[in-house]
Short mmCIF file of C-alpha atoms in Angstrom, two decimals:
data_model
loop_
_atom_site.label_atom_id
_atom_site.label_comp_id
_atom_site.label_asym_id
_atom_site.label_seq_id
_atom_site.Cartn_x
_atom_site.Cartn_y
_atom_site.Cartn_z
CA UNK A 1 -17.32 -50.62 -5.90
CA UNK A 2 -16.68 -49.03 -2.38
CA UNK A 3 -14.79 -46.65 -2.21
CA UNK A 4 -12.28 -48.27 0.27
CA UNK A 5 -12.24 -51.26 -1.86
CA UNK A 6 -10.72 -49.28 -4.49
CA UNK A 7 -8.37 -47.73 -2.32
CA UNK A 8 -7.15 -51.35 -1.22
CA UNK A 9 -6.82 -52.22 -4.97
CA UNK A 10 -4.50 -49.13 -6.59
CA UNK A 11 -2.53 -49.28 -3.37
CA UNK A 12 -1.94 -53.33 -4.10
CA UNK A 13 -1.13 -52.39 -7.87
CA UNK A 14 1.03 -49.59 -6.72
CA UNK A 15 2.74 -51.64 -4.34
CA UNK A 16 3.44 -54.67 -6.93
CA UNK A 17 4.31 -51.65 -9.74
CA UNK A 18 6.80 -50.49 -7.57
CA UNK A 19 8.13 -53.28 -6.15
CA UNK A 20 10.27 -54.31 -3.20
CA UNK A 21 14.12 -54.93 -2.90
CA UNK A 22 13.63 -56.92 0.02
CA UNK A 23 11.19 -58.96 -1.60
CA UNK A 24 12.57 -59.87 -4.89
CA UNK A 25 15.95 -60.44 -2.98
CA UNK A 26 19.42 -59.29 -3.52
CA UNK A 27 21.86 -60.35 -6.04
CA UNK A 28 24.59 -62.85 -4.56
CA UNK A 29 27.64 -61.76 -6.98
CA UNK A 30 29.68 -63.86 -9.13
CA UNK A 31 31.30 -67.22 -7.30
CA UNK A 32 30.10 -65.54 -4.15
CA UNK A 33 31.19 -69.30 -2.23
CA UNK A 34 33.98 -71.41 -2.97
CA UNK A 35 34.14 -74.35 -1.34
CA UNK A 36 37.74 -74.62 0.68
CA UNK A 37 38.79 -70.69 -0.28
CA UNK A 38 39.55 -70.95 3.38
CA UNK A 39 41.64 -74.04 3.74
CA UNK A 40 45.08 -72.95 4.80
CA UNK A 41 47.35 -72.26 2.48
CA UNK A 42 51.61 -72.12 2.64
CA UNK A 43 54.25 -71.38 0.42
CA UNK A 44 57.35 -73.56 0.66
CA UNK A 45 61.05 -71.82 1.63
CA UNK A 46 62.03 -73.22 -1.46
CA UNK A 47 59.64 -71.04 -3.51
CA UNK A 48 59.62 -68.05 -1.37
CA UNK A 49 62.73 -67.15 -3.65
CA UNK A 50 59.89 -65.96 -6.57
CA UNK A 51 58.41 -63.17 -4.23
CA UNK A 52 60.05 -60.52 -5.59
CA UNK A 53 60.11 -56.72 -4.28
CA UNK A 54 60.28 -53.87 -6.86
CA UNK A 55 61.81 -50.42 -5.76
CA UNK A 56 61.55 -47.61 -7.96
CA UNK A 57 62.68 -44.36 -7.90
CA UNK A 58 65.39 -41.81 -8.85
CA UNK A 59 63.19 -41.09 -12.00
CA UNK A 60 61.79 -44.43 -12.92
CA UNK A 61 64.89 -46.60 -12.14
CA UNK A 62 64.50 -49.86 -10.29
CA UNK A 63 65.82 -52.77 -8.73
CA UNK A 64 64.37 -55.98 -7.71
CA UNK A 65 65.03 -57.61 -4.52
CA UNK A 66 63.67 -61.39 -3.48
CA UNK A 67 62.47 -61.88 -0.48
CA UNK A 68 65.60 -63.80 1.23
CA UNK A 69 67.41 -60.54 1.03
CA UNK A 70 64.59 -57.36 1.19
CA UNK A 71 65.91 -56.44 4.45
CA UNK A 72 68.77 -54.55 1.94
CA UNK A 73 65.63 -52.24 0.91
CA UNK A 74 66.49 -49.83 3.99
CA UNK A 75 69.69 -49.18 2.36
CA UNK A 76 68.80 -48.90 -1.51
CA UNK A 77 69.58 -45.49 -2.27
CA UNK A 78 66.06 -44.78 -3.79
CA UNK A 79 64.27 -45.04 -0.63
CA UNK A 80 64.53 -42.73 2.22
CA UNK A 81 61.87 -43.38 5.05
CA UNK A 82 61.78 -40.08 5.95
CA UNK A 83 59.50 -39.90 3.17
CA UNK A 84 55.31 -41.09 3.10
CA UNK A 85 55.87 -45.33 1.41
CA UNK A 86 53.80 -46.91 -1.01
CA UNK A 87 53.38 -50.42 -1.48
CA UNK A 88 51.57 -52.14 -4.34
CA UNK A 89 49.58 -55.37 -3.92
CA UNK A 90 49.28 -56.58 -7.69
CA UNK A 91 45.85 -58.11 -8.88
CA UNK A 92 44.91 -61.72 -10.23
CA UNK A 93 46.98 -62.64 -13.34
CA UNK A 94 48.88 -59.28 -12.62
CA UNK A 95 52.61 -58.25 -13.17
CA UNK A 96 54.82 -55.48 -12.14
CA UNK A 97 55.59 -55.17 -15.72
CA UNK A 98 52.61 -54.43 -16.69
CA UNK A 99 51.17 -50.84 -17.66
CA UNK A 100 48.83 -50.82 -14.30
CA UNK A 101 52.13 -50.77 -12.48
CA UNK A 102 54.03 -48.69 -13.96
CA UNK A 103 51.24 -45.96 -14.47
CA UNK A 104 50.71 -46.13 -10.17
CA UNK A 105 54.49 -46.40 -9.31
CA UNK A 106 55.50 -43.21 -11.86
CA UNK A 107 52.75 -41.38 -9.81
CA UNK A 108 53.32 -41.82 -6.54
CA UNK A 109 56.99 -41.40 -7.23
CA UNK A 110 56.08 -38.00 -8.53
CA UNK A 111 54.02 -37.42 -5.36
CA UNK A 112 57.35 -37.95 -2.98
CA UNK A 113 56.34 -41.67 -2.12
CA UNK A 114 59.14 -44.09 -1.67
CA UNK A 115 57.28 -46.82 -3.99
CA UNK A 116 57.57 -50.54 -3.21
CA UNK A 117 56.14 -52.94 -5.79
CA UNK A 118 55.20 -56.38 -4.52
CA UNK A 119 55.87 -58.89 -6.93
CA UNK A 120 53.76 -62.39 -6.35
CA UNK A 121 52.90 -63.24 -9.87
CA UNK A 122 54.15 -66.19 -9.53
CA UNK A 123 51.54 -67.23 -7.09
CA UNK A 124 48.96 -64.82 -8.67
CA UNK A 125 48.79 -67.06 -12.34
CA UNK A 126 47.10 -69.89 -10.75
CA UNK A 127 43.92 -70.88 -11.02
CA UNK A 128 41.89 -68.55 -9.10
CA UNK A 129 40.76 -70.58 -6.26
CA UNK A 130 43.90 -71.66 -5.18
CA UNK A 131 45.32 -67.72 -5.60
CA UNK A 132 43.02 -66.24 -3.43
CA UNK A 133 44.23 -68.94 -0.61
CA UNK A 134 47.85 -67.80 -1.90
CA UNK A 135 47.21 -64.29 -0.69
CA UNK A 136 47.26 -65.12 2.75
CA UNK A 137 50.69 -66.66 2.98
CA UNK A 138 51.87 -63.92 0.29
CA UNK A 139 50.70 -61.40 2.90
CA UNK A 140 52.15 -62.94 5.76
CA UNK A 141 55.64 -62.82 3.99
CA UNK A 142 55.44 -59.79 2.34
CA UNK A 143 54.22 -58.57 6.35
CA UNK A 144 57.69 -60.10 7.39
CA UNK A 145 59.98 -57.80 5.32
CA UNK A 146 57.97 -54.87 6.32
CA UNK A 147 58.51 -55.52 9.88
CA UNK A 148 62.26 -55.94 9.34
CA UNK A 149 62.33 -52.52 7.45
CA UNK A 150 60.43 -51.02 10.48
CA UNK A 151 63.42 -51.96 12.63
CA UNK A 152 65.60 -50.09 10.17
CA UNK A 153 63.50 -46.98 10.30
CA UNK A 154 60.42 -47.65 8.03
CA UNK A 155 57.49 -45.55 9.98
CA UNK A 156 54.30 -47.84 9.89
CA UNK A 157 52.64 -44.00 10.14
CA UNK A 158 53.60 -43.20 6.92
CA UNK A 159 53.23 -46.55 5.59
CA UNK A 160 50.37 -47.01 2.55
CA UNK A 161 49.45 -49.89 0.62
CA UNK A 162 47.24 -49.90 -2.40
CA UNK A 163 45.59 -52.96 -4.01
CA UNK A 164 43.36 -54.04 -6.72
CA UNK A 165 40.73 -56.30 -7.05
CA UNK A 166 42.66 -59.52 -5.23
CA UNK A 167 45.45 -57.39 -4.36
CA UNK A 168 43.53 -55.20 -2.24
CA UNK A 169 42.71 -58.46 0.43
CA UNK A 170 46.32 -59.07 -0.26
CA UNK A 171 47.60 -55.70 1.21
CA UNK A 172 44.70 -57.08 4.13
CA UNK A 173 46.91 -59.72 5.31
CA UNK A 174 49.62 -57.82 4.67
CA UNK A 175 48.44 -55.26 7.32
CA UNK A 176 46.58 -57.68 9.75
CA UNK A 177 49.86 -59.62 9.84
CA UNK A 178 51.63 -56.34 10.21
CA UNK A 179 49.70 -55.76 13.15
CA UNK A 180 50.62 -59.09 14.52
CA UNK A 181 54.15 -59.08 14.11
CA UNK A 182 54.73 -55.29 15.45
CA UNK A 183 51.58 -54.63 17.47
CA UNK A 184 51.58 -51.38 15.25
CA UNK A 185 48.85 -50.04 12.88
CA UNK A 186 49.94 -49.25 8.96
CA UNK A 187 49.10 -45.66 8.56
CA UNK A 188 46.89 -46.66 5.04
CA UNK A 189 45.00 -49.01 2.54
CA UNK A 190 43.40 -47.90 -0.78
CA UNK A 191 41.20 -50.91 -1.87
CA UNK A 192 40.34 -50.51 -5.41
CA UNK A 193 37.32 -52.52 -6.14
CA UNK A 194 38.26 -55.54 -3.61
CA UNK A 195 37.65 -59.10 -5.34
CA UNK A 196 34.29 -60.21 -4.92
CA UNK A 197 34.25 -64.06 -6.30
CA UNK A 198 35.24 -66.18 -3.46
CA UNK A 199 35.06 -63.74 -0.45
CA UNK A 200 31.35 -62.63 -0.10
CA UNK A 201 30.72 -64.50 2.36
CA UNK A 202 33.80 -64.67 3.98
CA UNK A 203 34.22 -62.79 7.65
CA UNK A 204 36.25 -59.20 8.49
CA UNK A 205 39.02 -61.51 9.53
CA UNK A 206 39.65 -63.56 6.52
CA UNK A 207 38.94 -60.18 4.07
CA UNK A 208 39.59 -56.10 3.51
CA UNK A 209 37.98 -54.70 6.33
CA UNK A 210 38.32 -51.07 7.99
CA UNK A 211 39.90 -52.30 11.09
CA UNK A 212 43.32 -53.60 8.88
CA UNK A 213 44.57 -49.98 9.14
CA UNK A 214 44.22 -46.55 10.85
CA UNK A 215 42.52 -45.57 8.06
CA UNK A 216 40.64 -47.67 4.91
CA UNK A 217 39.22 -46.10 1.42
CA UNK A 218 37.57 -48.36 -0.47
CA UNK A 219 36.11 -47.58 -4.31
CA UNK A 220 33.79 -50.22 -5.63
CA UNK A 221 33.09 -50.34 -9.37
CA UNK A 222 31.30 -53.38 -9.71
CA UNK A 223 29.71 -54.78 -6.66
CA UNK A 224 27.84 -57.68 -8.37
CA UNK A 225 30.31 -59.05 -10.61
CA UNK A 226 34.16 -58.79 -10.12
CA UNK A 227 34.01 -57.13 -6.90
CA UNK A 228 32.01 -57.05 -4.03
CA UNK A 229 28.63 -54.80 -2.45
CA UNK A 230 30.09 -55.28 1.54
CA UNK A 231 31.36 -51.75 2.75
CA UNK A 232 34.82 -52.30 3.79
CA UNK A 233 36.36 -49.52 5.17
CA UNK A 234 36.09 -45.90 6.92
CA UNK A 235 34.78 -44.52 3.86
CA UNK A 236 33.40 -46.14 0.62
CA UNK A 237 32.41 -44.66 -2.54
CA UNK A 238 30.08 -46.45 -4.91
CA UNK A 239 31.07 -44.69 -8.50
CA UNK A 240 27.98 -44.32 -10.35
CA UNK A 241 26.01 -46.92 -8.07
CA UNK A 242 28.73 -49.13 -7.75
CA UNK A 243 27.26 -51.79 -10.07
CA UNK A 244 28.11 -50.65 -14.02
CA UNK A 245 30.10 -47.81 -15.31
CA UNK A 246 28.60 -45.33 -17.98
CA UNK A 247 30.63 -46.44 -21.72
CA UNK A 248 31.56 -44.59 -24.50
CA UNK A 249 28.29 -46.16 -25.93
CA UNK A 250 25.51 -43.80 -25.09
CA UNK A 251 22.64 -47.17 -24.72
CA UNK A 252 24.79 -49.24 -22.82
CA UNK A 253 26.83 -49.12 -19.89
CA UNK A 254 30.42 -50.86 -19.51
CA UNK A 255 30.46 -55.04 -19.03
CA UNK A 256 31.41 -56.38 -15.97
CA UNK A 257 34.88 -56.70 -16.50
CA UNK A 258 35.29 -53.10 -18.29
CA UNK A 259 33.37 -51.67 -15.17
CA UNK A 260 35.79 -53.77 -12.26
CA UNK A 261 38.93 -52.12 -14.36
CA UNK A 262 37.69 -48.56 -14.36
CA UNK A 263 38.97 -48.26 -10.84
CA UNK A 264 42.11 -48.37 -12.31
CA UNK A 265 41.86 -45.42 -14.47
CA UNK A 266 39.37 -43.18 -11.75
CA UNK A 267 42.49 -44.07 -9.29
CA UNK A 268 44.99 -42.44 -11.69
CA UNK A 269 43.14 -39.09 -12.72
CA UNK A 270 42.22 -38.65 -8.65
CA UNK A 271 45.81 -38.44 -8.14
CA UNK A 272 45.98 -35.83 -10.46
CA UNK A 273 42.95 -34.81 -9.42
CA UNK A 274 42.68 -34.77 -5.61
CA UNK A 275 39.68 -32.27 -5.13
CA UNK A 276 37.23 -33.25 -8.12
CA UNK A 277 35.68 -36.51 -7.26
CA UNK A 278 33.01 -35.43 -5.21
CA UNK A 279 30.66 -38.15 -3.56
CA UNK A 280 27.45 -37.26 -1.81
CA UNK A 281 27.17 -39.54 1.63
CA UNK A 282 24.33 -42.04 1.87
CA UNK A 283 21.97 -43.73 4.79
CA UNK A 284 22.44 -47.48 3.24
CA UNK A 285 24.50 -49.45 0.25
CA UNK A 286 20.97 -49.86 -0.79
CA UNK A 287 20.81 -46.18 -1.58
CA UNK A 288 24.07 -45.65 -2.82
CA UNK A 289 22.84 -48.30 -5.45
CA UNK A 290 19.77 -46.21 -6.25
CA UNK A 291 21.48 -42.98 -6.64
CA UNK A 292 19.40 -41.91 -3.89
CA UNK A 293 21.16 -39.61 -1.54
CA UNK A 294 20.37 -36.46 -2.74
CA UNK A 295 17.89 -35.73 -0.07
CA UNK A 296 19.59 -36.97 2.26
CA UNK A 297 19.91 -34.55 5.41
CA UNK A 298 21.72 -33.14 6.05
CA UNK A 299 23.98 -33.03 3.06
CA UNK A 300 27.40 -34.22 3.70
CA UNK A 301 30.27 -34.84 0.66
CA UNK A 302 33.85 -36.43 0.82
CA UNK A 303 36.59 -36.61 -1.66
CA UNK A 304 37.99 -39.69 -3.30
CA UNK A 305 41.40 -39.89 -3.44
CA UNK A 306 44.52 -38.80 -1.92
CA UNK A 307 42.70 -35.58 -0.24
CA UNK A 308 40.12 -37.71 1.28
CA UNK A 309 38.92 -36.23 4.54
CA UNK A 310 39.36 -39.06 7.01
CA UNK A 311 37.14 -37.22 9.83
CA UNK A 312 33.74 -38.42 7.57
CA UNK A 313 33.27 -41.95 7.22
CA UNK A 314 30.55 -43.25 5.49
CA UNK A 315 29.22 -44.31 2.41
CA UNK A 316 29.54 -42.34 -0.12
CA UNK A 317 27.67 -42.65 -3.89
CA UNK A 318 29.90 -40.91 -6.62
CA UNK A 319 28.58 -39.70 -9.98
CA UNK A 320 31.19 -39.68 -12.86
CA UNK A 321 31.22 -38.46 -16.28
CA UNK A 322 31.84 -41.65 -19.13
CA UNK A 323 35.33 -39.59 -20.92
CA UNK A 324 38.58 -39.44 -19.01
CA UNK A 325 39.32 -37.21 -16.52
CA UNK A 326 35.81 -38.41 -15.31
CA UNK A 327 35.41 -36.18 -12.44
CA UNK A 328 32.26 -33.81 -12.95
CA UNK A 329 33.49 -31.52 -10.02
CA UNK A 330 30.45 -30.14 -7.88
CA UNK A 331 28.45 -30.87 -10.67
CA UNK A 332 28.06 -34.27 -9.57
CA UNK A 333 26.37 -32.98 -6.34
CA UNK A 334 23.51 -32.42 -9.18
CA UNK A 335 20.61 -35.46 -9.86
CA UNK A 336 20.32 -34.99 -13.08
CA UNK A 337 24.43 -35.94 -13.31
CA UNK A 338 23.31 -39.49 -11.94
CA UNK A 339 25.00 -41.25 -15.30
CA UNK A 340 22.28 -44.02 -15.78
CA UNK A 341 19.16 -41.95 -15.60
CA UNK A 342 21.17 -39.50 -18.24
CA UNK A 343 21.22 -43.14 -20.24
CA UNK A 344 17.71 -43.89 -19.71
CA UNK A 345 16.39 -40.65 -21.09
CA UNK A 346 16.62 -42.16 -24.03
CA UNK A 347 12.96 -43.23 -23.44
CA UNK A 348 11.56 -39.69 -22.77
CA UNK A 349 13.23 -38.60 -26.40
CA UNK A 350 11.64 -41.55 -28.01
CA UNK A 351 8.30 -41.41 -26.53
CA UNK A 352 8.19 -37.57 -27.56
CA UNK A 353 9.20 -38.08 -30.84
CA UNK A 354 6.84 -40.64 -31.23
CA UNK A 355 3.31 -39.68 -29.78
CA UNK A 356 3.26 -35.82 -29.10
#
């Protein structure tokens, strides 16, 4: 055979062996279209009475206001808007009673925050469809009582909200309604893992994006499942690939639904650890997927968390450990910390016990 016949052949082999992303195609994500998830939605004034706003402070008190009288917030005597404000955008099926809640409002509290828990479980316990349509109106009300407390002093520059999964396009509306109704910028949004099923393929208006606030973090757990692959704000860090996270099982990584909650609990121990999760900034989602930024140059990291540095935007791929605290520090600047090539050296062991 000639020689450059041969050539053409291993480099056809190679080529299949290898294979190509943009060939085999992309993975869509659960319920990435549902028909009418953009039909408007309202809420009547009747039932407006059931969007409830938590305040907590003063060491873990509360008191719940509805939103026919929230305007009274600027007067409660746990809030002073001198101080940075927090408000939480509860998930799908989601309560402020529930641990999730409690665990974010007792640590922002602890962090100074005047902490404002938005309760719309009543139209978050709906079928799904119809609750992400919910969101919008729920964000244009709960937008409403934030502009009122803005005339009594609250500072939209030290103004946060945080949301999970369908709260973070919830604390969206919130701010693009915000914006609306004040012409003013909130200073803040954490989305944690933003909902993918049912907004995919929906545009930067109708979803999280990075132009809701003067600043967006987004952490994305599991991009083909619960949540969603877009990059959707300033900076975005793709934990371990930002498709599965590592398990307590050493072959197999988390499910979907135990990978879309980790956010949660990565959230929490950034807040108490503001400096340890260390993400190494990438050229493409595509490579954040891969785990392949490490040659990237030149080399450029960011924090997630509270200490994030807002003058390096970007996409960002973050290697944890599988054990809480999960941070691995600088170590995670280190390939051989990328968690599911650690899993697949089970192969390696195997074929060395086996055949040398």
């Amino acid at each position: 055979m000639p020689a450059t016949w041969y050539c053409v052949i291993v480099l056809f082999f190679l080529s299949v062996s290898v294979g190509d992303r943009a060939e085999e195609g992309y993975p869509r994500g659960l319920m990435s279209v549902c028909p009418g998830s953009t039909k408007p939605a309202t809420i009547p004034r009747s039932q407006l009475k059931y969007l409830f706003f938590v305040v907590q402070g003063n060491g873990g008190t509360r008191h719940t206001y509805t939103y026919w009288n929230a305007k009274k917030i600027a007067t409660d005597p746990r809030i002073d808007f001198k101080r940075k404000t927090i408000v939480v955008a509860i998930g799908y099926l989601d309560s402020t009673n529930f641990p999730i809640s409690a665990m974010f409002a007792n640590e922002y509290e602890a962090r100074g925050y005047n902490v404002i828990l938005v309760d719309n479980q009543r139209f978050a316990t709906v079928h799904y469809f119809l609750a992400s349509r919910l969101m919008r109106p729920v964000g244009l009300h709960v937008a409403e009582v934030l502009a009122q407390l803005t005339q009594s002093g609250l500072d939209p520059a030290k103004l946060e909200l945080i949301g999970f999964s369908l709260g973070a396009h919830t604390a969206s509306y919130i701010a693009k309604n915000y914006q609306h109704l004040t012409g003013k910028n909130i200073s803040r949004i954490y989305g944690l893992e933003p909902a993918g099923p049912c907004f995919r393929a929906l545009e930067k208006n109708e979803r999280l994006h990075e132009s809701d606030a003067d600043f967006v973090q987004v952490i994305h757990t599991n991009i083909d499942g619960f949540g969603m692959p877009a990059k959707m704000g300033h900076v975005d860090f793709y934990v371990n690939g930002g498709e599965f996270q590592p398990s307590d099982w050493s072959l197999f990584p988390c499910s979907a639904t135990c990978s879309h909650f980790r956010v949660l609990s990565l959230w929490l121990s950034a807040l108490k650890n503001p400096t340890k999760f260390i993400g190494i900034q990438c050229d493409s989602i595509q490579q954040a997927r891969d785990a392949k930024c490490y040659d990237r140059v030149p080399k450029e990291t960011n924090v997630m968390g509270p200490n994030v540095d807002i003058n390096k935007p970007g996409i960002f791929y973050l290697s944890t450990n599988k054990h809480h605290p999960f941070y691995l520090g600088r170590k995670g600047l280190r390939e051989d910390y990328v968690a599911w090539r650690r899993i697949s050296d089970i192969n390696d062991i195997v074929g060395t016990e086996i055949y040398v």
